[in-house]
Every structure is written in C-alpha cells, then in structure tokens.
Short mmCIF file of C-alpha atoms in Angstrom, two decimals:
data_model
loop_
_atom_site.label_atom_id
_atom_site.label_comp_id
_atom_site.label_asym_id
_atom_site.label_seq_id
_atom_site.Cartn_x
_atom_site.Cartn_y
_atom_site.Cartn_z
CA MET C 198 -22.34 -23.39 84.88
CA ARG C 199 -21.26 -21.55 88.12
CA ILE C 200 -18.58 -18.88 88.12
CA GLY C 201 -16.16 -21.33 89.64
CA GLU C 202 -16.65 -23.71 86.66
CA LEU C 203 -16.17 -20.80 84.23
CA ALA C 204 -12.95 -19.95 85.92
CA ARG C 205 -11.87 -23.67 85.64
CA ARG C 206 -12.73 -23.89 82.00
CA THR C 207 -11.02 -20.70 80.86
CA GLY C 208 -8.20 -20.59 83.29
CA VAL C 209 -9.22 -17.10 84.27
CA PRO C 210 -9.44 -16.40 88.01
CA VAL C 211 -12.68 -15.74 89.69
CA PRO C 212 -11.72 -12.24 90.85
CA THR C 213 -10.55 -11.33 87.27
CA ILE C 214 -14.01 -12.70 85.79
CA LYS C 215 -15.80 -10.39 88.40
CA TYR C 216 -13.64 -7.57 87.37
CA TYR C 217 -14.51 -8.10 83.63
CA LEU C 218 -18.28 -8.23 84.58
CA ARG C 219 -18.03 -4.96 86.45
CA GLU C 220 -16.22 -3.30 83.71
CA GLY C 221 -18.70 -4.40 81.28
CA LEU C 222 -16.53 -6.66 79.03
CA LEU C 223 -18.46 -9.73 80.08
CA PRO C 224 -22.26 -9.94 79.91
CA ALA C 225 -23.95 -10.83 83.21
CA GLY C 226 -24.88 -14.42 83.75
CA GLU C 227 -28.35 -15.60 84.52
CA ARG C 228 -29.57 -15.29 88.11
CA THR C 229 -31.34 -18.57 88.76
CA SER C 230 -31.74 -18.11 92.59
CA PRO C 231 -30.92 -15.28 95.04
CA ASN C 232 -27.36 -16.42 95.40
CA GLN C 233 -26.84 -18.27 92.19
CA VAL C 234 -25.81 -17.02 88.76
CA GLN C 235 -25.42 -19.31 85.77
CA TYR C 236 -22.98 -18.88 82.81
CA ALA C 237 -23.13 -20.26 79.41
CA ASP C 238 -20.78 -21.62 76.81
CA ALA C 239 -21.01 -18.12 75.22
CA HIS C 240 -19.33 -16.75 78.41
CA VAL C 241 -16.41 -19.19 77.91
CA ARG C 242 -15.93 -18.01 74.37
CA ARG C 243 -16.19 -14.42 75.25
CA LEU C 244 -13.66 -14.80 78.17
CA LYS C 245 -11.20 -16.38 75.66
CA LEU C 246 -11.68 -13.41 73.29
CA ILE C 247 -11.21 -10.86 76.01
CA ARG C 248 -7.98 -12.57 76.97
CA ALA C 249 -6.81 -12.52 73.41
CA MET C 250 -7.44 -8.88 73.11
CA LEU C 251 -5.91 -7.89 76.32
CA GLU C 252 -2.80 -10.17 76.67
CA VAL C 253 -1.96 -10.95 73.22
CA GLY C 254 -3.25 -8.06 71.29
CA GLY C 255 -2.13 -5.48 74.24
CA LEU C 256 -5.52 -3.53 74.15
CA SER C 257 -6.44 -1.58 77.19
CA ILE C 258 -9.70 -2.54 79.14
CA VAL C 259 -11.39 0.70 77.78
CA ALA C 260 -10.29 -0.15 74.05
CA ALA C 261 -11.53 -3.84 74.33
CA ARG C 262 -14.72 -2.61 75.93
CA ASP C 263 -15.32 -0.27 72.91
CA VAL C 264 -14.68 -3.21 70.42
CA LEU C 265 -16.93 -5.61 72.38
CA ALA C 266 -19.70 -2.97 72.43
CA GLU C 267 -19.60 -2.86 68.67
CA VAL C 268 -19.54 -6.70 68.55
CA ASP C 269 -22.72 -6.68 70.58
CA SER C 270 -24.39 -3.91 68.79
CA PRO C 271 -27.54 -4.89 66.86
CA ALA C 272 -26.67 -2.59 64.03
CA ARG C 273 -23.11 -4.20 63.46
CA SER C 274 -22.00 -4.91 59.97
CA VAL C 275 -18.70 -6.52 59.18
CA HIS C 276 -17.61 -3.27 57.56
CA GLY C 277 -18.62 -1.20 60.65
CA MET C 278 -17.09 -3.77 62.93
CA LEU C 279 -13.63 -3.59 61.03
CA GLY C 280 -13.78 0.24 61.56
CA ALA C 281 -14.53 0.07 65.25
CA ALA C 282 -11.72 -2.55 65.72
CA GLN C 283 -9.39 -0.40 63.83
CA SER C 284 -10.20 2.69 65.85
CA ALA C 285 -9.99 0.87 69.11
CA VAL C 286 -6.43 -0.56 68.15
CA THR C 287 -4.93 2.42 66.38
CA ARG C 288 -2.94 4.71 68.70
CA ILE C 289 -2.64 8.19 67.10
CA ALA C 290 0.11 10.34 68.35
CA THR C 291 -0.01 14.00 68.08
CA VAL C 292 3.24 15.16 66.54
CA ARG C 293 4.21 18.90 66.87
CA GLY C 294 4.89 20.70 63.69
CA THR C 295 3.88 23.65 61.79
CA ASP C 296 0.64 23.91 59.53
CA GLU C 297 3.01 23.75 56.55
CA GLU C 298 4.58 20.49 57.69
CA ARG C 299 1.40 18.80 58.51
CA GLN C 300 -0.08 19.69 55.09
CA LYS C 301 3.13 18.44 53.39
CA ALA C 302 2.73 15.12 55.19
CA GLU C 303 -0.94 14.78 54.37
CA ARG C 304 -0.20 15.44 50.66
CA GLU C 305 2.43 12.73 50.79
CA VAL C 306 0.06 10.12 52.34
CA SER C 307 -2.71 11.06 49.85
CA GLU C 308 -0.26 10.55 46.98
CA LEU C 309 0.75 7.21 48.52
CA VAL C 310 -2.88 6.03 48.77
CA ARG C 311 -3.52 7.25 45.17
CA ARG C 312 -0.53 5.44 43.76
CA HIS C 313 -1.72 2.21 45.37
CA GLY C 314 -5.30 2.75 43.83
CA TRP C 315 -6.87 2.59 47.27
CA SER C 316 -10.33 3.67 48.11
CA ALA C 317 -9.92 4.96 51.61
CA LYS C 318 -10.77 8.34 53.63
CA PRO C 319 -8.57 10.60 55.44
CA GLU C 320 -10.59 9.77 58.53
CA ASN C 321 -9.35 6.32 58.46
CA PRO C 322 -7.19 5.83 61.77
CA GLY C 323 -4.37 4.38 59.86
CA TRP C 324 -4.31 7.46 57.44
CA ARG C 325 -4.07 9.76 60.51
CA ALA C 326 -1.39 7.66 62.21
CA LEU C 327 0.65 7.56 58.99
CA VAL C 328 0.55 11.36 58.67
CA GLN C 329 2.21 11.53 62.14
CA ILE C 330 4.75 8.90 61.10
CA VAL C 331 5.70 11.01 57.99
CA MET C 332 6.01 14.16 60.03
CA THR C 333 8.37 12.15 62.57
CA TYR C 334 10.70 10.91 59.64
CA ARG C 335 10.85 14.41 58.15
CA ASP C 336 11.58 16.01 61.50
CA LEU C 337 14.42 13.37 61.99
CA GLU C 338 15.56 14.33 58.46
CA ARG C 339 15.29 10.72 57.51
CA GLY C 340 13.50 11.02 54.23
CA ASP C 341 15.34 8.07 53.11
CA LEU C 342 13.15 5.79 55.40
CA LEU C 343 9.95 7.15 53.64
CA ASP C 344 11.24 5.40 50.58
CA LEU C 345 10.41 2.02 52.37
CA LEU C 346 6.60 2.87 52.72
CA ASP C 347 5.69 2.02 49.31
CA GLY C 348 6.96 -1.66 49.88
CA TYR C 349 5.06 -1.67 53.04
CA ALA C 350 2.00 -0.56 51.34
CA GLU C 351 2.41 -3.16 48.75
CA ALA C 352 2.46 -5.81 51.25
CA ALA C 353 -0.32 -4.45 53.28
CA GLY C 354 -2.58 -4.47 50.10
CA GLY C 355 -1.57 -8.12 49.57
CA LEU C 356 -2.39 -9.10 53.13
CA ALA C 357 -5.72 -7.17 53.21
CA THR C 358 -6.94 -8.90 50.20
CA ALA C 359 -6.11 -12.27 51.73
CA GLU C 360 -7.80 -11.29 55.09
CA LEU C 361 -11.03 -10.18 53.62
CA ALA C 362 -11.15 -13.22 51.43
CA ALA C 363 -10.59 -15.38 54.56
CA LEU C 364 -13.32 -13.31 56.27
CA ALA C 365 -15.67 -14.10 53.42
CA LYS C 366 -15.40 -17.81 54.00
CA VAL C 367 -16.51 -17.74 57.59
CA PRO C 368 -20.17 -18.78 57.65
CA SER C 369 -21.77 -17.07 60.59
CA VAL C 370 -21.94 -13.32 61.27
CA ASP C 371 -20.72 -14.01 64.78
CA GLY C 372 -17.67 -15.78 63.17
CA LYS C 373 -17.16 -12.93 60.67
CA VAL C 374 -17.15 -10.25 63.56
CA GLU C 375 -14.81 -12.20 65.65
CA SER C 376 -12.48 -12.67 62.62
CA ALA C 377 -12.46 -8.96 61.96
CA VAL C 378 -11.60 -8.27 65.65
CA LEU C 379 -8.88 -11.09 65.78
CA GLY C 380 -7.55 -10.24 62.32
CA THR C 381 -7.01 -6.54 63.26
CA VAL C 382 -5.86 -6.96 66.94
CA LEU C 383 -3.82 -10.10 66.64
CA GLY C 384 -2.83 -9.55 63.04
CA ASP C 385 -0.74 -6.48 63.92
CA THR C 386 0.90 -8.49 66.77
CA ALA C 387 1.53 -11.44 64.33
CA MET C 388 3.11 -9.07 61.58
CA ALA C 389 5.28 -7.56 63.87
CA ALA C 390 6.44 -10.93 65.31
CA LEU C 391 7.22 -12.22 61.86
CA ARG C 392 9.16 -9.07 61.08
CA ARG C 393 11.32 -9.70 63.93
CA ILE C 394 12.21 -13.17 62.79
CA ALA C 395 12.59 -11.99 59.04
CA GLN C 396 14.91 -9.07 60.33
CA GLU C 397 17.04 -11.62 62.21
CA ASP C 398 17.45 -13.70 59.08
CA ALA C 399 18.27 -10.72 57.00
CA SER C 400 20.67 -9.34 59.48
CA HIS C 401 22.38 -12.84 59.67
CA ARG C 402 22.64 -12.76 55.76
CA ILE C 403 24.18 -9.34 55.71
CA GLN C 404 26.74 -10.13 58.36
CA ARG C 405 27.88 -13.26 56.68
CA ARG C 406 28.49 -11.44 53.49
CA PRO C 407 31.54 -9.35 54.35
CA HIS C 408 32.81 -11.88 56.88
CA SER C 409 32.66 -9.25 59.77
CA ALA C 410 30.61 -8.79 63.06
CA MET R 84 22.55 26.26 74.03
CA ARG R 85 20.58 26.77 77.38
CA ILE R 86 17.69 24.41 78.36
CA GLY R 87 15.23 27.13 77.16
CA GLU R 88 16.55 27.13 73.80
CA LEU R 89 16.62 23.32 73.69
CA ALA R 90 13.01 23.29 74.51
CA ARG R 91 12.36 26.01 71.79
CA ARG R 92 14.13 24.03 69.20
CA THR R 93 12.43 20.79 69.87
CA GLY R 94 8.90 21.81 71.05
CA VAL R 95 9.48 19.77 74.13
CA PRO R 96 8.58 21.66 77.34
CA VAL R 97 11.40 22.27 79.84
CA PRO R 98 9.78 20.13 82.68
CA THR R 99 9.55 17.18 80.27
CA ILE R 100 13.28 17.67 79.31
CA LYS R 101 14.19 17.64 83.02
CA TYR R 102 12.11 14.45 83.44
CA TYR R 103 13.96 12.69 80.57
CA LEU R 104 17.33 13.85 82.10
CA ARG R 105 16.29 12.38 85.54
CA GLU R 106 15.24 9.15 83.81
CA GLY R 107 18.43 8.80 82.10
CA LEU R 108 16.94 9.02 78.49
CA LEU R 109 18.82 12.25 77.62
CA PRO R 110 22.54 12.67 78.72
CA ALA R 111 23.33 15.45 80.97
CA GLY R 112 24.51 18.84 79.37
CA GLU R 113 27.80 20.29 80.09
CA ARG R 114 27.93 22.54 83.32
CA THR R 115 29.75 25.79 82.27
CA SER R 116 29.20 27.55 85.52
CA PRO R 117 27.60 26.80 89.02
CA ASN R 118 24.16 27.56 87.63
CA GLN R 119 24.52 27.18 83.87
CA VAL R 120 24.40 23.97 81.80
CA GLN R 121 24.85 23.92 78.04
CA TYR R 122 23.41 21.50 75.53
CA ALA R 123 24.58 20.58 72.12
CA ASP R 124 23.09 19.73 68.72
CA ALA R 125 23.32 16.10 69.79
CA HIS R 126 20.81 16.90 72.56
CA VAL R 127 18.30 18.30 69.89
CA ARG R 128 18.57 15.08 67.76
CA ARG R 129 18.36 12.78 70.77
CA LEU R 130 15.28 14.51 72.12
CA LYS R 131 13.56 14.00 68.59
CA LEU R 132 14.38 10.56 68.83
CA ILE R 133 13.03 10.05 72.28
CA ARG R 134 9.66 11.71 71.21
CA ALA R 135 9.37 9.46 68.16
CA MET R 136 9.95 6.39 70.40
CA LEU R 137 7.55 7.31 72.97
CA GLU R 138 4.77 9.28 71.06
CA VAL R 139 4.83 7.54 67.63
CA GLY R 140 6.21 4.30 68.53
CA GLY R 141 4.40 3.99 71.69
CA LEU R 142 7.35 2.67 73.75
CA SER R 143 7.24 3.03 77.58
CA ILE R 144 10.03 5.10 79.27
CA VAL R 145 11.61 1.98 80.44
CA ALA R 146 11.78 0.44 77.04
CA ALA R 147 13.01 3.66 75.44
CA ARG R 148 15.76 3.77 78.00
CA ASP R 149 16.76 0.22 77.24
CA VAL R 150 17.04 0.97 73.60
CA LEU R 151 19.05 4.12 74.10
CA ALA R 152 21.46 2.50 76.55
CA GLU R 153 22.29 0.02 73.75
CA VAL R 154 22.54 2.99 71.28
CA ASP R 155 25.12 4.54 73.73
CA SER R 156 26.96 1.38 74.40
CA PRO R 157 30.56 1.36 73.20
CA ALA R 158 30.18 -2.26 72.20
CA ARG R 159 27.21 -1.83 70.06
CA SER R 160 26.98 -3.45 66.46
CA VAL R 161 24.04 -2.96 64.09
CA HIS R 162 23.19 -6.49 64.57
CA GLY R 163 23.26 -6.18 68.43
CA MET R 164 21.11 -2.90 68.20
CA LEU R 165 18.65 -4.50 66.10
CA GLY R 166 18.31 -7.24 68.76
CA ALA R 167 18.04 -4.72 71.54
CA ALA R 168 15.38 -2.67 69.73
CA GLN R 169 13.60 -5.73 68.97
CA SER R 170 13.49 -6.96 72.60
CA ALA R 171 12.42 -3.38 73.82
CA VAL R 172 9.60 -3.19 71.36
CA THR R 173 8.14 -6.66 71.54
CA ARG R 174 5.64 -7.31 74.19
CA ILE R 175 5.28 -10.99 74.82
CA ALA R 176 2.32 -12.27 76.50
CA THR R 177 1.98 -15.38 78.47
CA VAL R 178 -0.82 -17.49 77.42
CA ARG R 179 -2.03 -20.19 79.62
CA GLY R 180 -2.01 -23.59 78.09
CA THR R 181 -0.98 -27.24 78.56
CA ASP R 182 2.75 -28.19 77.90
CA GLU R 183 1.31 -30.23 74.98
CA GLU R 184 -0.59 -27.18 73.57
CA ARG R 185 2.76 -25.08 73.80
CA GLN R 186 4.93 -27.79 72.20
CA LYS R 187 2.52 -28.04 69.45
CA ALA R 188 2.43 -24.25 68.77
CA GLU R 189 6.31 -24.26 68.95
CA ARG R 190 6.48 -26.86 66.37
CA GLU R 191 4.15 -24.93 64.13
CA VAL R 192 6.37 -21.92 64.39
CA SER R 193 9.55 -23.82 63.73
CA GLU R 194 7.92 -25.37 60.60
CA LEU R 195 6.93 -21.94 59.41
CA VAL R 196 10.49 -20.58 60.03
CA ARG R 197 11.83 -23.64 58.07
CA ARG R 198 9.40 -23.16 55.23
CA HIS R 199 10.50 -19.63 54.75
CA GLY R 200 14.14 -20.81 54.90
CA TRP R 201 14.92 -18.44 57.62
CA SER R 202 17.89 -18.32 59.87
CA ALA R 203 16.66 -17.42 63.32
CA LYS R 204 16.66 -18.65 66.81
CA PRO R 205 13.72 -19.56 69.23
CA GLU R 206 15.03 -16.93 71.49
CA ASN R 207 14.03 -14.30 68.98
CA PRO R 208 11.34 -12.11 70.80
CA GLY R 209 9.16 -12.42 67.52
CA TRP R 210 9.34 -16.20 67.60
CA ARG R 211 8.29 -16.26 71.22
CA ALA R 212 5.38 -13.95 70.54
CA LEU R 213 4.26 -15.89 67.62
CA VAL R 214 3.98 -19.13 69.63
CA GLN R 215 1.63 -17.24 72.04
CA ILE R 216 -0.43 -15.98 68.94
CA VAL R 217 -0.76 -19.57 67.54
CA MET R 218 -1.90 -20.95 70.93
CA THR R 219 -4.39 -18.12 71.10
CA TYR R 220 -5.66 -18.98 67.66
CA ARG R 221 -5.90 -22.51 68.48
CA ASP R 222 -7.52 -21.95 71.94
CA LEU R 223 -10.22 -19.85 70.00
CA GLU R 224 -10.47 -22.90 67.57
CA ARG R 225 -9.55 -20.28 64.63
CA GLY R 226 -7.09 -22.62 62.99
CA ASP R 227 -8.41 -20.93 59.68
CA LEU R 228 -6.74 -17.62 60.69
CA LEU R 229 -3.45 -19.55 61.05
CA ASP R 230 -3.43 -20.05 57.21
CA LEU R 231 -2.90 -16.35 56.77
CA LEU R 232 0.46 -16.49 58.61
CA ASP R 233 2.44 -17.76 55.69
CA GLY R 234 1.24 -14.76 53.64
CA TYR R 235 2.31 -12.52 56.42
CA ALA R 236 5.67 -14.35 56.70
CA GLU R 237 6.24 -13.79 52.97
CA ALA R 238 5.46 -10.23 53.20
CA ALA R 239 7.73 -9.79 56.18
CA GLY R 240 10.52 -11.31 54.57
CA GLY R 241 10.35 -8.99 51.57
CA LEU R 242 10.26 -6.01 53.97
CA ALA R 243 13.19 -7.16 56.03
CA THR R 244 15.30 -7.53 52.91
CA ALA R 245 14.42 -4.01 51.82
CA GLU R 246 14.96 -2.58 55.29
CA LEU R 247 18.46 -4.09 55.74
CA ALA R 248 19.42 -3.01 52.14
CA ALA R 249 18.26 0.63 53.09
CA LEU R 250 20.29 0.34 56.31
CA ALA R 251 23.36 -0.88 54.39
CA LYS R 252 23.25 2.47 52.41
CA VAL R 253 23.36 4.81 55.47
CA PRO R 254 26.97 6.00 55.78
CA SER R 255 27.63 6.50 59.45
CA VAL R 256 27.31 3.88 62.45
CA ASP R 257 25.33 6.56 64.14
CA GLY R 258 22.94 6.70 61.42
CA LYS R 259 22.76 2.85 61.05
CA VAL R 260 21.82 2.56 64.67
CA GLU R 261 19.21 5.26 64.41
CA SER R 262 17.76 3.49 61.36
CA ALA R 263 17.42 0.17 63.27
CA VAL R 264 15.70 1.76 66.06
CA LEU R 265 13.39 3.66 63.87
CA GLY R 266 12.78 0.92 61.47
CA THR R 267 11.82 -1.52 64.34
CA VAL R 268 9.75 0.98 66.51
CA LEU R 269 8.24 3.17 63.81
CA GLY R 270 8.09 0.42 61.04
CA ASP R 271 5.53 -1.52 63.20
CA THR R 272 3.46 1.45 63.52
CA ALA R 273 3.82 2.27 59.90
CA MET R 274 2.86 -1.26 58.72
CA ALA R 275 -0.19 -1.22 61.09
CA ALA R 276 -1.39 2.06 59.70
CA LEU R 277 -0.93 0.94 56.10
CA ARG R 278 -2.93 -2.34 56.88
CA ARG R 279 -5.84 -0.14 58.09
CA ILE R 280 -6.05 1.78 54.90
CA ALA R 281 -5.62 -1.27 52.75
CA GLN R 282 -8.42 -3.13 54.79
CA GLU R 283 -10.82 -0.20 54.23
CA ASP R 284 -9.90 -0.58 50.71
CA ALA R 285 -10.55 -4.24 50.51
CA SER R 286 -13.63 -3.99 52.68
CA HIS R 287 -15.28 -1.36 50.15
CA ARG R 288 -14.29 -3.66 47.24
CA ILE R 289 -16.08 -6.58 48.93
CA GLN R 290 -19.15 -4.47 49.88
CA ARG R 291 -19.50 -3.24 46.30
CA ARG R 292 -19.45 -6.73 44.79
CA PRO R 293 -22.79 -7.97 45.90
CA HIS R 294 -24.48 -4.47 46.09
CA SER R 295 -25.25 -4.77 49.73
CA ALA R 296 -24.19 -3.15 52.95
#
C-alpha cells in the first residue's frame, strides 16, 4: 500500500508517519519506482504498537526507539526483551543523600527481595528505582508508608506470575515479544488506572463509615 | 533561616529554590528587612515534598503545582485531596477509534468495576485511562491481555484498602494530605518498580524450567 493508505488504515497522519520513519521507529517501505514506496501489513501493526507505546504508555520517542531496536534485534529472547522494555520504561531518579542513607535503603530493598524469595539482581531497573523511593520516604520521615511495600510486593509477585503464564501461551516469538512490551508499558498504566478506581471506592467506604465528609 | 541555609538543609540549589518560588510551588518566605527573607521549617518540608513529586514521582511542574494548590486549599478534605492528586498524576491519552469501539470499551470497564463491587464514577481519571487501554488492546487484537485486568483489579483493591487504612492511622490532617499525595504519586512508582523485580524473578523461573535460554 502507499503511505496515504497506511495513514488511512491506522489513523496516523502522513507527516507523523514520515516523522517516525526519520526517527527510525518505523522501518522504511519498499521502493518500487523512483517516486513510489510500498508499505505492508507489518507496517500497520508496527504503527499501532508505536502509538500504543507513545500515547497510552507515555514513552518518549527515544525510549520507544530503544524498545523497538530490541524487538528487531536478531539476538532477541523474551527474557532479554523484557529487560529492554523494563529499562526503557523505568525512570530512575537520583535522590540526594549520604552514602550511609543510600546503603541503608539498599539493605532494606535487599531484605524485601529476600523476604519474597525473589531471584533478581540489584542492576534490575526496578530495584534501583525502589532504592530511591525508600530514600525519599525516609527523607520525609514517613517510614510508616514503607510498611505498605510488602503488600505491593506480594501483589506484584502474583501479577508477574500471571503475566509470564499468559506470555507462555502466546504461540509466535513475535507475539511473545509484543506481549512483553505491552505488558510492561501498558501494564503499568493499567495498574495505575485500576488503583485510582479502587482508591475512590475505598475512600467512599471510609467516608461512609463515620458519616462525615 | 536565610535561603542559603534552606538550600544547605535540603540539598536543593538556591537558583532552583528561586525557580520554585517564581512558579508558585513554594510559598514565599517572610520579608524581615528590605533585603532579607526568612524561611521556616515548613519550607524545608515543602521542598522535600516538591522534590519527591518531581524527581521520584515524575510529575511536571504544572501537575505538582496543581496538587500543591489543593494541599494549601482551605476547603481541602482527604477525599478531595486524593481526587486532586489522582487527576494531576494520571495521564489520559486520546486513542482514536469509532464511537462503537469506544462504547464497547466503556461497557467492558463498567462491567469490570461492577464485578469487583466498586463504588466509582466514570469521571474517575483511572476509569477514563482504562477505557483507552482497553481500546488499545482491542486495536492490537490482543484481547488475551485483557484477561489479565481482573487480576490487576483484585490486587489494586487489596492495595487501596491497605492504603486507606494506613491513611486513617495518620494523626494530623497535614499528615493525611501528604500521605494521599505520596501514596498516589510515589505509590505508582513503587508498584512499577516492584513489578520489574517480580517479573525478573518470574522470567528466571520460566527460563529454568525447560533448561533453555
């Protein structure tokens, strides 16, 4: 199909498609004559995936390109893909603090990982992000909020098991890779969205109890 | 204290503090002489909260200002605060689709909310975000990934109950408001971080099973 047809089928305007081509997110089409380039169904699917990552997942162009480079890598494995998607998606802040505060937070995260019997490395982007979060809670003297982390961890463990089981059911490697990307990128957004709804419900229930606003 | 001392105690450079003052994130200090302004302990705490929201929570300056305006509002309630924090934090994409696709996604989200017995409104930012996610999964023909949402919802329900119970234990209104902000802003980041670690663990376990990479 021509670029106009690609735009029509995906709802993505032609200038935006050209931008994705220039930025290396979308592979070039096949040039069939000096002024004609053909695109295939794979381009339709890739464009939808790009939109999902950018608009729903909130990834930057650079982060989306990093993930797609891994998707297209011949050496890809589902485990490697998951790692690439995780690294691209996880924003790790750098929280100021003394060496002592940092080491204390690292110990707390190690202990949490051990408590949940997880096999994971401190290089995991989530691990590094969690150290920053623990330091932030401690800096704000809100150790009480840290007590919630074990509940979060238990929930995360259950979800990861379900996610990987769903991944195992997907027949093709392409499908598995796409699932790993979507599960990581959109899974965060979905979980955050569901937390908002559940929090509204919990807040209603608490408000109702003492008959006060 | 002078602005230099405020910078020293929080680790936030003076020009950055001045930027937050100009942007209305940090309330002005008290002018004690034509060229001297004094800051209080409340400024230290507020600066730490601003850094947590921007650096660890990843909020924009505008989103952080919206949340803080609600924190400082005389009419604030914990329920209202939670709503303001949720609205500021939740990015809602606008996914293209036909009216029919949108209505179908809205029905699916309504049914999910009903299944979990939640009292919540379609205006909830999480509800609106979830409609976009459902539309995206459908557009990518990945209805199989939608099956994971009930597990996410169950986990979110458990977490919300624990979060609101923790909130109830905080004695002061200031503390409750701060907890609502941190729970929403940093709670998402914490949950995403823990998912990464749990996913690495689940991926290791799956890899080990068939003795293959």
